[in-house]
């Protein structure tokens, strides 16, 4: 079989959780080795406890594996078409692009085996692209023929009606018929991340078990007999998602339906916990937090400010109701991330128990090590995905790519941003922008987009532009946040993480002028970041701007404002959030 374009040559760093070094790592992070919560729920006979997983190597299916293991099952990987035909239950978490996936399935005979398995009504669960591939064809880089089991064509969301594409976040389901695995969803949100979708029609109505509204009513799940497929990600949908997987894996178990207090109606605004991570002076990886990006204590020792341990804090935020967790390796711009094994281990451990999306950023760029070995940014990203990241975030390298693109007017296709979004899809690529506000007396003084500021500058300046920086705010670049945001959207970014160095750690609220400017300028989701000091700051940013999510660090680490109280406040203000 020909290797698919995404099967990169990156060495896989193996890691066994029972090895002494792993146990040491766990202990250093304040964790004891404990079997997963549902360890004792193992099915009785060996065959019963195995889930066959169809992973053709296009991206991160680690979270699906982790969720299956968490529920007490072992995972067997499909190696040959016979493995599909012999499966007791098959999970197909499709990732990557439709055409590339069909190509792999057709070339190795798996397409035929899949059709035969599904036509025999054997237990099947398709996830995301694993749902789309069941349809007749897709418009993604096509038309491309699919497996043809369900009538319909998969098409792209229309962003001209003001809805941001990709559709990223927690949305509500409208259950259309008894679907067994959705019995516990009730009126909770589930997590979607996709740019393409299939539409319900008379021809496929017997299949459709739920729809979701995002501009249109699209198909959120299908069911016929033992065959299920979902457009959303149960493995990333917290407890609700785990119960969907549990119902698929234990179809005969008497599970009691959980009552839900509140009805999910639409796409929720996301609340994200961010962990800025770096090594302290003793060499341990710690969560830190700066004031305007200065993370050192102003003491004689000038030590790195420590606010916790990454795995432990990420787990806590998951339990507290964070809709996503982001790790930013803040010294990644100077240290090579693949040499930073603890950071990769942090991701692996976190993804074992945290079932909401994980983003990781820092140091995603091409790199040559001391021995002259070259690593591409794609290899760095691939390793992050393999270790459990759902999205990667690019900072400095995206600034250079945007500058080059604006200078030449040509998309080279070689930047980290373009390469990673081509292989993993733009929904997997976040661009982190780190601007500083520069006040101006006269808006004509610079060649970048300027705004009239709400609060005048120290010398009464009424205008400002936002200058982008690289290397953790150390170097200002000749490009504005507005120009950068528009350029990276064209180059393939799926989301923008919008920081503001002036507001970082200040607890005075988000920079509303900046977030409004950028969220009005692009049609991809924007995450507001920097400056949250109270729950009211979250409602303010959602009311006054088009941000899709808001992120905070310091107030969560110092336990000043719990995530739950932010959510309760948003609910009271009539803003949709996931509970
Ligand atoms: O340039 O690709 O290596 O990426 C480096 C990444 O590290 C970028 O995303 C950059 O934002 C981040 N970074 C670099 N240095 C720092 C620093 O603080 N010295 N952290 C840094 C940026 C921003 C947010 C922060 C919010 C919320 N941190 O992550 O958590 O501002 O904080 P708050 O709620 O406490 O105000 P590359």
CSV table of N, CA and C in Angstrom, one decimal, residues 157 163 167 171-174 192 211-218 220 265-267:
chain,number,residue,atom,x,y,z
A,157,UNK,N,-20.2,24.2,4.6
A,157,UNK,CA,-21.1,25.2,5.2
A,157,UNK,C,-21.0,26.5,4.4
A,163,UNK,N,-22.4,32.9,9.4
A,163,UNK,CA,-21.9,31.8,10.3
A,163,UNK,C,-20.5,31.5,10.0
A,167,UNK,N,-17.3,25.2,11.7
A,167,UNK,CA,-18.2,25.2,12.8
A,167,UNK,C,-17.5,24.5,13.9
A,171,UNK,N,-22.6,22.4,20.4
A,171,UNK,CA,-23.9,22.8,19.8
A,171,UNK,C,-25.0,21.8,20.3
A,172,UNK,N,-26.2,22.2,20.1
A,172,UNK,CA,-27.4,21.4,20.5
A,172,UNK,C,-27.8,20.4,19.5
A,173,UNK,N,-28.3,19.3,19.9
A,173,UNK,CA,-28.9,18.3,18.9
A,173,UNK,C,-30.4,18.3,19.0
A,174,UNK,N,-31.0,18.1,17.8
A,174,UNK,CA,-32.4,17.9,17.8
A,174,UNK,C,-32.7,16.4,17.4
A,192,UNK,N,-18.6,19.8,18.2
A,192,UNK,CA,-18.4,19.7,16.7
A,192,UNK,C,-17.2,20.4,16.3
A,211,UNK,N,-30.4,16.1,14.1
A,211,UNK,CA,-29.9,17.2,13.3
A,211,UNK,C,-29.3,18.3,14.2
A,212,UNK,N,-28.6,19.2,13.7
A,212,UNK,CA,-28.1,20.3,14.4
A,212,UNK,C,-28.3,21.5,13.6
A,213,UNK,N,-28.5,22.7,14.2
A,213,UNK,CA,-28.7,23.9,13.4
A,213,UNK,C,-27.5,24.8,13.5
A,214,UNK,N,-26.9,25.0,12.3
A,214,UNK,CA,-25.8,26.0,12.2
A,214,UNK,C,-26.0,26.7,10.8
A,215,UNK,N,-26.8,27.7,10.8
A,215,UNK,CA,-27.2,28.3,9.5
A,215,UNK,C,-28.3,27.4,8.9
A,216,UNK,N,-28.0,26.2,8.6
A,216,UNK,CA,-28.9,25.2,8.1
A,216,UNK,C,-29.1,24.1,9.2
A,217,UNK,N,-30.2,23.3,9.0
A,217,UNK,CA,-30.3,22.1,9.8
A,217,UNK,C,-29.5,21.0,9.1
A,218,UNK,N,-28.3,20.6,9.6
A,218,UNK,CA,-27.6,19.5,9.0
A,218,UNK,C,-27.6,18.2,9.8
A,220,UNK,N,-26.6,15.5,12.2
A,220,UNK,CA,-25.7,15.4,13.3
A,220,UNK,C,-25.4,13.9,13.6
A,265,UNK,N,-29.8,25.1,23.3
A,265,UNK,CA,-30.6,25.6,22.2
A,265,UNK,C,-29.7,25.8,20.9
A,266,UNK,N,-28.5,26.2,21.1
A,266,UNK,CA,-27.7,26.6,19.9
A,266,UNK,C,-26.2,26.5,20.3
A,267,UNK,N,-25.4,27.1,19.4
A,267,UNK,CA,-23.9,27.0,19.6
A,267,UNK,C,-23.6,27.8,20.9
